[in-house]
mmCIF file of C-alpha atoms in Angstrom:
data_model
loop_
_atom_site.group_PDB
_atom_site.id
_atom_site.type_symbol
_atom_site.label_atom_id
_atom_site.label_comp_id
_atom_site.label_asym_id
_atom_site.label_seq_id
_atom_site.Cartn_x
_atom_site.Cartn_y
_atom_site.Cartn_z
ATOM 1 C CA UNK J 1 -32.041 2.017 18.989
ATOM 2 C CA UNK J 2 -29.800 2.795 15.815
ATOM 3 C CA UNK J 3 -26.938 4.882 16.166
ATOM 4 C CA UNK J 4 -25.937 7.333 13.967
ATOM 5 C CA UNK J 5 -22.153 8.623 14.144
ATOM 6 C CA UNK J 6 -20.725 11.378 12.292
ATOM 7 C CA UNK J 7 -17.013 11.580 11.627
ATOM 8 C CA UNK J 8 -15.097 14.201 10.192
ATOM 9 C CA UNK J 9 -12.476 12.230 8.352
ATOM 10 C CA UNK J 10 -9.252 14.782 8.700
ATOM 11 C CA UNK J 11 -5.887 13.268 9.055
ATOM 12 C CA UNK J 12 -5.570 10.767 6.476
ATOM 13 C CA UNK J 13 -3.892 11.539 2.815
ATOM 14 C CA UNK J 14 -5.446 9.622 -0.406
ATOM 15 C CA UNK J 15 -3.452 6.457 -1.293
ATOM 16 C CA UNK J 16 -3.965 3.755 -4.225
ATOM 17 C CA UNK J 17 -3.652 -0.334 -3.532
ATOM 18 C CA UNK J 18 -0.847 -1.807 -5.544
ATOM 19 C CA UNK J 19 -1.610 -3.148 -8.595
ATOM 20 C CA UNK J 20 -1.183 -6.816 -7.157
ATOM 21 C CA UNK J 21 -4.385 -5.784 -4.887
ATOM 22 C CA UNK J 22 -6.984 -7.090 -7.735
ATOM 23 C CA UNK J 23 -7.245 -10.108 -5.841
ATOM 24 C CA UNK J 24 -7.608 -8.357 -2.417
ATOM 25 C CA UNK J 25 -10.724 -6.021 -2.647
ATOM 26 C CA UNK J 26 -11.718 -5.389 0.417
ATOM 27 C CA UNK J 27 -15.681 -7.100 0.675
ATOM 28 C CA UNK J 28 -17.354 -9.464 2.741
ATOM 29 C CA UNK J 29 -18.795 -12.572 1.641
ATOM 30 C CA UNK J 30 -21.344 -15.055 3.623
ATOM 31 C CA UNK J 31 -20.348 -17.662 0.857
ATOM 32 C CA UNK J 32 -16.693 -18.068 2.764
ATOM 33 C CA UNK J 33 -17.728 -18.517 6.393
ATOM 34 C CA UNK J 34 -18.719 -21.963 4.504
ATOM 35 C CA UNK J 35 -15.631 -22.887 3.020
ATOM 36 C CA UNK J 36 -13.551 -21.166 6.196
ATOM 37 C CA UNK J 37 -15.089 -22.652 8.900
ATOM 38 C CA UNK J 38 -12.275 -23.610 10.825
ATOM 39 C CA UNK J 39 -10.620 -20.583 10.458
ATOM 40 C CA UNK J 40 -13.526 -18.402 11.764
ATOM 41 C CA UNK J 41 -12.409 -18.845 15.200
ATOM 42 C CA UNK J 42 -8.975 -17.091 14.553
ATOM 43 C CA UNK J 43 -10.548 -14.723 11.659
ATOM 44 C CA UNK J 44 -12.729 -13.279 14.542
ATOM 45 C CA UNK J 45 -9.673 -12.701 17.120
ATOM 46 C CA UNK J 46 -8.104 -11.086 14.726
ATOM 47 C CA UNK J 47 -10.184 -9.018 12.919
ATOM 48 C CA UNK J 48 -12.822 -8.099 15.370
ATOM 49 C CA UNK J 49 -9.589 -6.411 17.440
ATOM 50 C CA UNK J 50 -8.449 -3.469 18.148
ATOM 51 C CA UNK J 51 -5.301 -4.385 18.885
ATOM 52 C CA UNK J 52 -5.135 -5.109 15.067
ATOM 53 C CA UNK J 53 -3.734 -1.522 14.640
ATOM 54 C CA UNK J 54 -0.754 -2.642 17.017
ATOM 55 C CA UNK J 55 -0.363 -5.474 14.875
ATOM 56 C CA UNK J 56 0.147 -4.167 11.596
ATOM 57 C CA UNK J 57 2.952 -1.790 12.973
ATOM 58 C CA UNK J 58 4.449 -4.608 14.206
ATOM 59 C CA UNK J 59 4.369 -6.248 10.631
ATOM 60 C CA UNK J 60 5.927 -3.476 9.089
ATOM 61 C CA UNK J 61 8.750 -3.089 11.540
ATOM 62 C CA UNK J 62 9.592 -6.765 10.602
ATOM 63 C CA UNK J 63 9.077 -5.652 7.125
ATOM 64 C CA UNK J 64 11.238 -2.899 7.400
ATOM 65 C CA UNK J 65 13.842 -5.498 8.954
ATOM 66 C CA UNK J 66 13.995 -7.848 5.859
ATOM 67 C CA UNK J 67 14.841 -4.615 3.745
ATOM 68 C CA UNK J 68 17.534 -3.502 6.320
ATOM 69 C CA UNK J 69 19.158 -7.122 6.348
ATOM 70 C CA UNK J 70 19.329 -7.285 2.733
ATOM 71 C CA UNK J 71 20.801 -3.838 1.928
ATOM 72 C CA UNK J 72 23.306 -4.131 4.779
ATOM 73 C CA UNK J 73 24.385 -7.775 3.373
ATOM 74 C CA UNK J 74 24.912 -6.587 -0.014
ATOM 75 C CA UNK J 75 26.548 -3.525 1.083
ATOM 76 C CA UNK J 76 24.762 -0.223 2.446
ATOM 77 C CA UNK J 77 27.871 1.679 0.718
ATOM 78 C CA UNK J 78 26.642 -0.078 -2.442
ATOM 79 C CA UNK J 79 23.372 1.693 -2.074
ATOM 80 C CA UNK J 80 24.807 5.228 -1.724
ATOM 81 C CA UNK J 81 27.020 4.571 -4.728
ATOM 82 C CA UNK J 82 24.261 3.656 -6.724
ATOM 83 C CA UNK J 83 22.190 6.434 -5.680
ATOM 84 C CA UNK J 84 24.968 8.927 -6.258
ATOM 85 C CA UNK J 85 24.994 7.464 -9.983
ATOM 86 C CA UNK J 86 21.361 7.773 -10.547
ATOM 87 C CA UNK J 87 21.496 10.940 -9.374
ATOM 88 C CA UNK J 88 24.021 11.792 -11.478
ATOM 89 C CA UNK J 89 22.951 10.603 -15.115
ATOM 90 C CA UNK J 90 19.389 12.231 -13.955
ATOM 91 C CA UNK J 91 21.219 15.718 -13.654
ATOM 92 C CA UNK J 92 23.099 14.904 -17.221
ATOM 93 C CA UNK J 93 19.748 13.770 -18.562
ATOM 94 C CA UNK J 94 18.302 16.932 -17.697
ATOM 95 C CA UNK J 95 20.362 19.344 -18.616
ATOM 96 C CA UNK J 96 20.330 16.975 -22.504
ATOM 97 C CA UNK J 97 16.490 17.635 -22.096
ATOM 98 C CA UNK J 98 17.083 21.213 -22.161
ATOM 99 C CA UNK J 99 19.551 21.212 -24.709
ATOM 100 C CA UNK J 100 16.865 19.407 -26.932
ATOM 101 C CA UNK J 101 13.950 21.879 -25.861
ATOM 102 C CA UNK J 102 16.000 24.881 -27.676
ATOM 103 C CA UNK J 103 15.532 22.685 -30.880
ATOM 104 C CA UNK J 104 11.794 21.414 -29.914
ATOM 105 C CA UNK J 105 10.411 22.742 -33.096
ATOM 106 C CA UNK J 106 12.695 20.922 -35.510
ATOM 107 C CA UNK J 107 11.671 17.127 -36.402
ATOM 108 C CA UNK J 108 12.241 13.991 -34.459
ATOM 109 C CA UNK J 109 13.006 16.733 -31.339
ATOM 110 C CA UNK J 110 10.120 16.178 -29.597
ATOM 111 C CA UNK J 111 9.717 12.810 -29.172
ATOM 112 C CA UNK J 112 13.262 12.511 -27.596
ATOM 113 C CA UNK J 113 12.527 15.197 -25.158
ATOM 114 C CA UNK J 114 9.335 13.200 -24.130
ATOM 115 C CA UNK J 115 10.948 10.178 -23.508
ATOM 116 C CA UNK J 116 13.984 12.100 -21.632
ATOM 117 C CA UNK J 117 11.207 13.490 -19.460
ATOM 118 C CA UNK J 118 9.885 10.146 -19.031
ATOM 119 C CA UNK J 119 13.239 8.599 -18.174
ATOM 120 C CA UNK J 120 14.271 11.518 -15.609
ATOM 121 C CA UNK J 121 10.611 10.675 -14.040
ATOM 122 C CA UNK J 122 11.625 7.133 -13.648
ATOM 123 C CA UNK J 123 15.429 7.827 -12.549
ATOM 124 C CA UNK J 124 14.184 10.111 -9.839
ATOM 125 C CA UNK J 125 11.678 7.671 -8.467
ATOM 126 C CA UNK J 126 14.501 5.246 -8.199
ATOM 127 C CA UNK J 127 16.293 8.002 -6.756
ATOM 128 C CA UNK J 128 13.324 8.736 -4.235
ATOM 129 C CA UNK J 129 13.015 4.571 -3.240
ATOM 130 C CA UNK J 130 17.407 4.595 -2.629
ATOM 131 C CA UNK J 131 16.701 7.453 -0.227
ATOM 132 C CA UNK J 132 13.824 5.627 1.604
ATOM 133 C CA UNK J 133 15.598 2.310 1.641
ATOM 134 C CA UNK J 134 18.822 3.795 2.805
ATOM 135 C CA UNK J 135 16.630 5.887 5.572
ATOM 136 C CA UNK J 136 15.010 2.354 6.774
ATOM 137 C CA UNK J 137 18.579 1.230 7.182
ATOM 138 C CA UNK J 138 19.184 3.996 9.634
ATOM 139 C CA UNK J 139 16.415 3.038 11.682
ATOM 140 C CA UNK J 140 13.728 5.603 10.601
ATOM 141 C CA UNK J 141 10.084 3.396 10.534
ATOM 142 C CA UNK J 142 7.810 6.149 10.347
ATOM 143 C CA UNK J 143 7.833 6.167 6.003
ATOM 144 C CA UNK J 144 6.482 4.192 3.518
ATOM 145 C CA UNK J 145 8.035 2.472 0.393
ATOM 146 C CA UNK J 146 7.039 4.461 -3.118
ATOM 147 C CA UNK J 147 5.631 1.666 -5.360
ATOM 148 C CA UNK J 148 6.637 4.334 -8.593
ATOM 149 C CA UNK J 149 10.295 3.048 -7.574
ATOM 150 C CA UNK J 150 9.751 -0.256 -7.446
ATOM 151 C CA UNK J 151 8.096 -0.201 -10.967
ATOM 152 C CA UNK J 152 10.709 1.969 -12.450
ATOM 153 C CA UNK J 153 13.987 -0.011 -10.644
ATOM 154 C CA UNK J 154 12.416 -3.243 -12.280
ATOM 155 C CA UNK J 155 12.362 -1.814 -15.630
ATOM 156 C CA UNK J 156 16.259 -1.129 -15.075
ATOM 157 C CA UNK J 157 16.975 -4.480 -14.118
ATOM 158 C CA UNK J 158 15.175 -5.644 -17.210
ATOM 159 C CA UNK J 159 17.107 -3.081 -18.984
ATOM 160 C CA UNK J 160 13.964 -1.365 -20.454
ATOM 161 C CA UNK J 161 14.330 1.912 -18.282
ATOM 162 C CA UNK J 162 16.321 4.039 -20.741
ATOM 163 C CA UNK J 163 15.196 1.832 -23.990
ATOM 164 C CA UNK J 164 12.816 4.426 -25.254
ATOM 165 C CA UNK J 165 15.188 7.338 -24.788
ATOM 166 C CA UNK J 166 17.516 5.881 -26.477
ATOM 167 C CA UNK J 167 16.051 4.781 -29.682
ATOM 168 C CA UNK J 168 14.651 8.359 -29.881
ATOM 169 C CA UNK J 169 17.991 9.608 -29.761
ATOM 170 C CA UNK J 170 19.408 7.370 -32.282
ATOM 171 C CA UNK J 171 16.785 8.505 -34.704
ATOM 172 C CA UNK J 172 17.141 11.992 -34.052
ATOM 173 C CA UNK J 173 21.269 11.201 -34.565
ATOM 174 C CA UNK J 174 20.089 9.745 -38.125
ATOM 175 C CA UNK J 175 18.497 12.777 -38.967
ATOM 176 C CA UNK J 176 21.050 15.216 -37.366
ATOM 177 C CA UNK J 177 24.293 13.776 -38.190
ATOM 178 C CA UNK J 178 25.990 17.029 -36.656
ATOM 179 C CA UNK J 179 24.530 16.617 -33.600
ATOM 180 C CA UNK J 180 26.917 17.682 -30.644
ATOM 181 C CA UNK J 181 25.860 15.448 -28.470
ATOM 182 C CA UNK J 182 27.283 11.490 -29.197
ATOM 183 C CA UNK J 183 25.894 8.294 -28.397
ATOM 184 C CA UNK J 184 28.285 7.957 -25.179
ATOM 185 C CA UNK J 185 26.761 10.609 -23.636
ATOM 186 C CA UNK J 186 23.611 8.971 -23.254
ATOM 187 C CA UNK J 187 25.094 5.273 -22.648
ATOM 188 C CA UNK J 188 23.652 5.681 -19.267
ATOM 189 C CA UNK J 189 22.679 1.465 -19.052
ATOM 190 C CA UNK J 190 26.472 0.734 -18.416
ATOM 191 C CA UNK J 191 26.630 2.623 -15.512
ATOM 192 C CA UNK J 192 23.902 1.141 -13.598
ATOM 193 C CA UNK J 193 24.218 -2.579 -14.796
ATOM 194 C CA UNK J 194 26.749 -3.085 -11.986
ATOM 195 C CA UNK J 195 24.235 -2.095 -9.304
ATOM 196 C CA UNK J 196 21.628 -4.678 -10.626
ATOM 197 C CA UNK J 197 22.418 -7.746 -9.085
ATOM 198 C CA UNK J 198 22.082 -5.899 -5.387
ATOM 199 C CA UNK J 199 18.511 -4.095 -6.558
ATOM 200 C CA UNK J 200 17.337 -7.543 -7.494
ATOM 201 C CA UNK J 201 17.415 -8.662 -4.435
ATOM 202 C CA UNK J 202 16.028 -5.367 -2.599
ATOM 203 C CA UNK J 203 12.929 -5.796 -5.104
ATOM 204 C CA UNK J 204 12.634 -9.407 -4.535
ATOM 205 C CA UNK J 205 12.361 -8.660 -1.320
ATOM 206 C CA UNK J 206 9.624 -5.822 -1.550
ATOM 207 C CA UNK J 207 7.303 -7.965 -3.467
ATOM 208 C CA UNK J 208 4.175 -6.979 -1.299
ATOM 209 C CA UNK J 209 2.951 -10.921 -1.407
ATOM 210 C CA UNK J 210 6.149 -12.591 -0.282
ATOM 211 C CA UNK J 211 6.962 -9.801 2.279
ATOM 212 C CA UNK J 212 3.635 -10.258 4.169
ATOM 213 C CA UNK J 213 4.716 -14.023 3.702
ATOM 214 C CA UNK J 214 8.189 -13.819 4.958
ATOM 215 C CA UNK J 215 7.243 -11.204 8.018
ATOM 216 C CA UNK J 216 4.080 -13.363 9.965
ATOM 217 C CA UNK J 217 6.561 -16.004 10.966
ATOM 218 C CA UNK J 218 8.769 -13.113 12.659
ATOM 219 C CA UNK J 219 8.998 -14.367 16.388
ATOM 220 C CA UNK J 220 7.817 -11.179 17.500
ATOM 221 C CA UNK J 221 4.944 -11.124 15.402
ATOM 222 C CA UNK J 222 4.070 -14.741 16.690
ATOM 223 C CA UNK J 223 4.713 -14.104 20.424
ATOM 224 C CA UNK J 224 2.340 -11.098 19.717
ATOM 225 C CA UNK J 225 -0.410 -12.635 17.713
ATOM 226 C CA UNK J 226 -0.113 -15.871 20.221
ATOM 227 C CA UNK J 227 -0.146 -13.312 23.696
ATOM 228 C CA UNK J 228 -2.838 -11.254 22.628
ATOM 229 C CA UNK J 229 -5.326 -12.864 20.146
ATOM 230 C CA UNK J 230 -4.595 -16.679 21.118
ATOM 231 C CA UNK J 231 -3.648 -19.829 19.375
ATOM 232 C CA UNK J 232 -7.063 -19.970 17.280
ATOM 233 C CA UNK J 233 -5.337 -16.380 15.501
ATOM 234 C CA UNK J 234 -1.434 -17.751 15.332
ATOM 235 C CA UNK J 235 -3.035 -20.849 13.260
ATOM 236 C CA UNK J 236 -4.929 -18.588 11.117
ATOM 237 C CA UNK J 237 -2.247 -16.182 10.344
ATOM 238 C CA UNK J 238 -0.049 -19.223 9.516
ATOM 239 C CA UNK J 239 -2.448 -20.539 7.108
ATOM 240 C CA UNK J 240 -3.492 -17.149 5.300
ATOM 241 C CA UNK J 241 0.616 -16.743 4.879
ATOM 242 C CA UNK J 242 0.481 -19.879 2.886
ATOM 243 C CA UNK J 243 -2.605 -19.935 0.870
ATOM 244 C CA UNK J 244 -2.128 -18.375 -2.696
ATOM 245 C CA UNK J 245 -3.255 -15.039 -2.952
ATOM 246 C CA UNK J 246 -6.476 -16.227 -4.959
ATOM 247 C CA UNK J 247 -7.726 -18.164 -2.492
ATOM 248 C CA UNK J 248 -7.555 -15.928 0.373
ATOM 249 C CA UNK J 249 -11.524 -14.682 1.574
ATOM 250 C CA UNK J 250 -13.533 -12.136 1.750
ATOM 251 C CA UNK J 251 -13.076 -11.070 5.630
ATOM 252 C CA UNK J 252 -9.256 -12.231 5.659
ATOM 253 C CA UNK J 253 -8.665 -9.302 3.205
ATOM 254 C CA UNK J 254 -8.521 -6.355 5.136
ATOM 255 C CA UNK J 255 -5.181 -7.177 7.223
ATOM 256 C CA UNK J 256 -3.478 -7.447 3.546
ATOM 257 C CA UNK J 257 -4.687 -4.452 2.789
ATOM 258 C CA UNK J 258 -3.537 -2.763 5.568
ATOM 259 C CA UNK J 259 -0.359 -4.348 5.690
ATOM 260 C CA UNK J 260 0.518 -2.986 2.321
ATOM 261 C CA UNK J 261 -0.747 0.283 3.033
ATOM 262 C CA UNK J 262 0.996 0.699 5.786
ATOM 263 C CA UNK J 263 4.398 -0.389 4.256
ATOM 264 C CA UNK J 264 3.937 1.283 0.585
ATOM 265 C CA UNK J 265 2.951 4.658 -0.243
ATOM 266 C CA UNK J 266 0.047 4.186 -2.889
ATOM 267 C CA UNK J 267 -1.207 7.328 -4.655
ATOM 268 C CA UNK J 268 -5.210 6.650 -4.573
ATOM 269 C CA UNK J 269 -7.906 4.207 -3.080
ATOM 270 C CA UNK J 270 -11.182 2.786 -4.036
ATOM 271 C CA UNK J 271 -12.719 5.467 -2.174
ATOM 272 C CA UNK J 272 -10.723 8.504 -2.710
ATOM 273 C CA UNK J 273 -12.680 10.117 -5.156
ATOM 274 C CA UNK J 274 -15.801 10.245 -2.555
ATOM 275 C CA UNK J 275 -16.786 13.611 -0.133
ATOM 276 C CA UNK J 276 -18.875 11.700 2.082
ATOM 277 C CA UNK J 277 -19.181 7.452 2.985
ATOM 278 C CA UNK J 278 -22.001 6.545 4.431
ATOM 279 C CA UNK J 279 -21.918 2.851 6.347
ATOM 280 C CA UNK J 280 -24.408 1.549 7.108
ATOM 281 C CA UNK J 281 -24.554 -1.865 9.996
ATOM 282 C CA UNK J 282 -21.289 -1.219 11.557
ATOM 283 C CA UNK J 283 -22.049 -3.419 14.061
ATOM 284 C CA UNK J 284 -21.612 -6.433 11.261
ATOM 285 C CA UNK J 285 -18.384 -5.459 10.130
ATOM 286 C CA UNK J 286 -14.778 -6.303 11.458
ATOM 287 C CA UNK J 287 -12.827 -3.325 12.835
ATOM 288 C CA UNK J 288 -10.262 -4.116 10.294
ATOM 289 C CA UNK J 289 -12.664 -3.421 7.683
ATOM 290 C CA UNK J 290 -13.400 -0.062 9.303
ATOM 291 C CA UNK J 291 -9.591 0.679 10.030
ATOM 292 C CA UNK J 292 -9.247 -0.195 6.483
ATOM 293 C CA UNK J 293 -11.899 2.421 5.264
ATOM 294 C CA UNK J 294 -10.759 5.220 8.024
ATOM 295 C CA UNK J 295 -7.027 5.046 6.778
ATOM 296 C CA UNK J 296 -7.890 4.892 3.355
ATOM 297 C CA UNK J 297 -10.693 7.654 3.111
ATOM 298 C CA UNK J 298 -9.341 10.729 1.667
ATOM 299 C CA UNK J 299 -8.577 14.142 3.710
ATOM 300 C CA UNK J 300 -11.531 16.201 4.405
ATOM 301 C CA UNK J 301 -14.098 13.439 3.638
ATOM 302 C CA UNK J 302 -17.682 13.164 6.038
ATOM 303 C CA UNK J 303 -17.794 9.394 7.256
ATOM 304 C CA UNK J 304 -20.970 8.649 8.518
ATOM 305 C CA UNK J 305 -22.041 4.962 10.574
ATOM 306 C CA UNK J 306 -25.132 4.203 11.164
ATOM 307 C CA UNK J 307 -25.514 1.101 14.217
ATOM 308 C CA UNK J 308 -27.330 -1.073 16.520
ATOM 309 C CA UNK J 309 -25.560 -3.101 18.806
ATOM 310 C CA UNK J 310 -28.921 -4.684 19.221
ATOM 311 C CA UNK J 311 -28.929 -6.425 15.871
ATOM 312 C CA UNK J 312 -25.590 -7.163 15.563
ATOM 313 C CA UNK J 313 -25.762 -10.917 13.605
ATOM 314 C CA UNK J 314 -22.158 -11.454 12.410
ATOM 315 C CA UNK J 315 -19.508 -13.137 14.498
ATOM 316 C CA UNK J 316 -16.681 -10.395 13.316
ATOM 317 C CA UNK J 317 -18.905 -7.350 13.803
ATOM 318 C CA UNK J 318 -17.453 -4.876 15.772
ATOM 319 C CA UNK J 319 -17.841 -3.008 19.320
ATOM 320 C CA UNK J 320 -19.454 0.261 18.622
ATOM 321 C CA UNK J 321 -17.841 2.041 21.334
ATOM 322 C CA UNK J 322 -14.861 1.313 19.658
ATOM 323 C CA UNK J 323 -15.769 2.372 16.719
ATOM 324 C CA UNK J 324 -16.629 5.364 18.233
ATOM 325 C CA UNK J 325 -13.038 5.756 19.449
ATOM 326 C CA UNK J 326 -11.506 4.887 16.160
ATOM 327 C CA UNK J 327 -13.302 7.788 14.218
ATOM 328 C CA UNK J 328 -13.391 10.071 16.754
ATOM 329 C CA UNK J 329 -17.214 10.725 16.209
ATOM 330 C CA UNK J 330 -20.095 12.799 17.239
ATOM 331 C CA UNK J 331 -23.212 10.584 18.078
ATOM 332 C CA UNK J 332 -26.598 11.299 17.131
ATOM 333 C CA UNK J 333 -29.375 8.701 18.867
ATOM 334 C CA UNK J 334 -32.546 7.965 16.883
ATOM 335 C CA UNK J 335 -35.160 7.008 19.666
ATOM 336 C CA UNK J 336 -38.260 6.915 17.648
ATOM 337 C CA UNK J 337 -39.219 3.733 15.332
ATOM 338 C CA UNK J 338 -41.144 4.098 12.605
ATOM 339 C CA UNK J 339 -41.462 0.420 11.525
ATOM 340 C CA UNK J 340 -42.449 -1.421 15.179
ATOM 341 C CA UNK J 341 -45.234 -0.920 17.873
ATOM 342 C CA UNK J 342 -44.720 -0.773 21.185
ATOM 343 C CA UNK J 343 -45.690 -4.071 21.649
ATOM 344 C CA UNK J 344 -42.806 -5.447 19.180
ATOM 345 C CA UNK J 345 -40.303 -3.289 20.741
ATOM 346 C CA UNK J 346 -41.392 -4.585 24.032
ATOM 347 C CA UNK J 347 -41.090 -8.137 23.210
ATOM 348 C CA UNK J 348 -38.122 -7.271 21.930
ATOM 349 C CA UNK J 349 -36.115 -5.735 24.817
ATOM 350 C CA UNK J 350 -37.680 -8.767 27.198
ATOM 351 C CA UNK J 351 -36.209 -11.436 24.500
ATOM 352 C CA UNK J 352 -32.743 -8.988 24.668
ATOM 353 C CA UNK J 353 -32.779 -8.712 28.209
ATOM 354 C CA UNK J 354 -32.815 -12.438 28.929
#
């Protein structure tokens, strides 16, 4: 008989995929059990598990460890000097912002103070990602890489961060000759271009694609995909680490996407903006697909699955007991059929219970 479980979807704040993520939506497609035939076997260890929860932690620990290597290589004490410089022009940029908000109402004022406000936005999410990186260093695994600093340090390396602000300012110095505040003061690129070279590498490094490439061949990660899903999953993993992004399918999606959200804090999902998600065939889907949905759902929203392990027809669908366990649910049992007689049900439960 169908199941219908009711979850209360609490703990879980609202995130947003990465903007690299347009070629991972999460879906499911019949179409690539065709072309990944071989790679079924592992795709259903994997994704049909559990014990895929365990995994991703374990991914982002490794994760976590390519960040620490690289800072502590370049220098951690480069790190803290560059964060006590961004700090620094951010506190002198905002105090010029105020400055300029006494004049707002003269011309060519306010777009100066609207791209100081947009510079002090992106100096302080640089600000926020040296504080996380410099945490990870220290051993702390339980936070999440701000994709806002990533954006923003890679517009300093390309020496765009401040561009805006600056032209502004040069235009408002055209028109204000007097103006008590000179062109040094807001020379803020020759500060930071020092620090680049040891950024470039952190960012190389947190490119979401090549991380999950560079962490599934951590030995650890290997002895733990090979120990507790089996060869057929260590051979899969290998290949979906070396396939382009584009050609990765359907079901393989969900352990990307969970990967990244795991590592990166992301500001919305696909599914944020819903109260309630109704799912219908659980029994079909992988449990990665369902821990995808459960950790992206937003805080306070109804999840409701409606299953029968009796019809269950995919070769990744999922146990619904542990479904049951991953949502924390209250069950409500339909036991009347409106679309059988007795004699089909019958039938039914004999061919079942052979």
């Amino acid at each position: 008989m169908t199941e219908i479980i009711k979850a209360h979807h609490r703990h879980f704040s609202s995130r947003r995929l990465p903007s690299i993520q347009a070629g991972i939506t999460i879906g499911m497609g019949c179409q690539d059990y065709m072309q990944a035939e071989s790679a079924l076997p592992g795709i259903q260890q994997l994704h049909s598990s559990p014990l895929i929860g365990e995994l991703v932690y374990l991914l982002k620990l490794s994760a976590f460890l390519q960040v620490k290597t690289i800072v502590e290589t370049t220098s951690r004490e480069r790190f803290e000097e560059f964060s006590r410089a961004v700090e620094s022009i951010n506190t002198h940029l905002g105090s010029l912002r105020n400055r300029l908000t006494l004049r707002k109402d003269e011309p060519n004022v306010n777009p100066c103070i609207k791209a100081a406000e947009a510079s002090i936005d992106r100096l302080s999410s640089i600000l926020r990602l040296c504080k996380t990186i410099l945490s990870i260093t220290s051993g702390v695994h339980n936070t999440t890489i701000d994709l806002s600093g990533v954006e923003a340090s890679s517009l300093l390396c390309q020496g765009k961060l401040l561009r805006e602000f600056a032209q502004t300012f040069n235009t408002l110095r055209e028109k204000y000759p007097f103006w008590e505040v000179t062109r040094e003061d807001v020379s803020y690129d020759d500060q930071l271009r020092d620090y680049i070279p040891s950024l470039q590498k952190v960012l190389e490094t947190l490119d979401p694609t090549q991380l999950f490439r560079k962490v599934w061949s951590d030995p650890q990660v290997r002895n733990f995909v090979q120990q507790k899903f089996g060869e057929d999953a260590l051979s899969y993993l290998q290949a979906l680490a070396e396939r382009p992004i584009n050609e990765v399918f359907h079901d393989e999606k969900p352990l990307l996407c969970l990967f990244m959200h795991s590592v990166f804090k992301i500001d919305k999902t696909p599914v944020d903006k819903y109260a309630a998600i109704a799912i219908d065939e659980v029994q079909n889907l992988p449990y990665s697909l369902l821990l995808c949905i459960r950790r992206m759902a937003p805080q306070g929203c109804d999840i409701i699955l409606m299953a029968d392990p009796d019809q269950r027809t995919s070769l990744l669908g999922s146990d619904t007991a542990q479904v049951a366990r991953l949502f924390g649910t209250t069950e409500y049992r339909l036991t009347r059929v409106y679309r059988s007689n007795p004699h089909i049900l019958n039938a039914a439960r004999a061919l079942l219970n052979t």
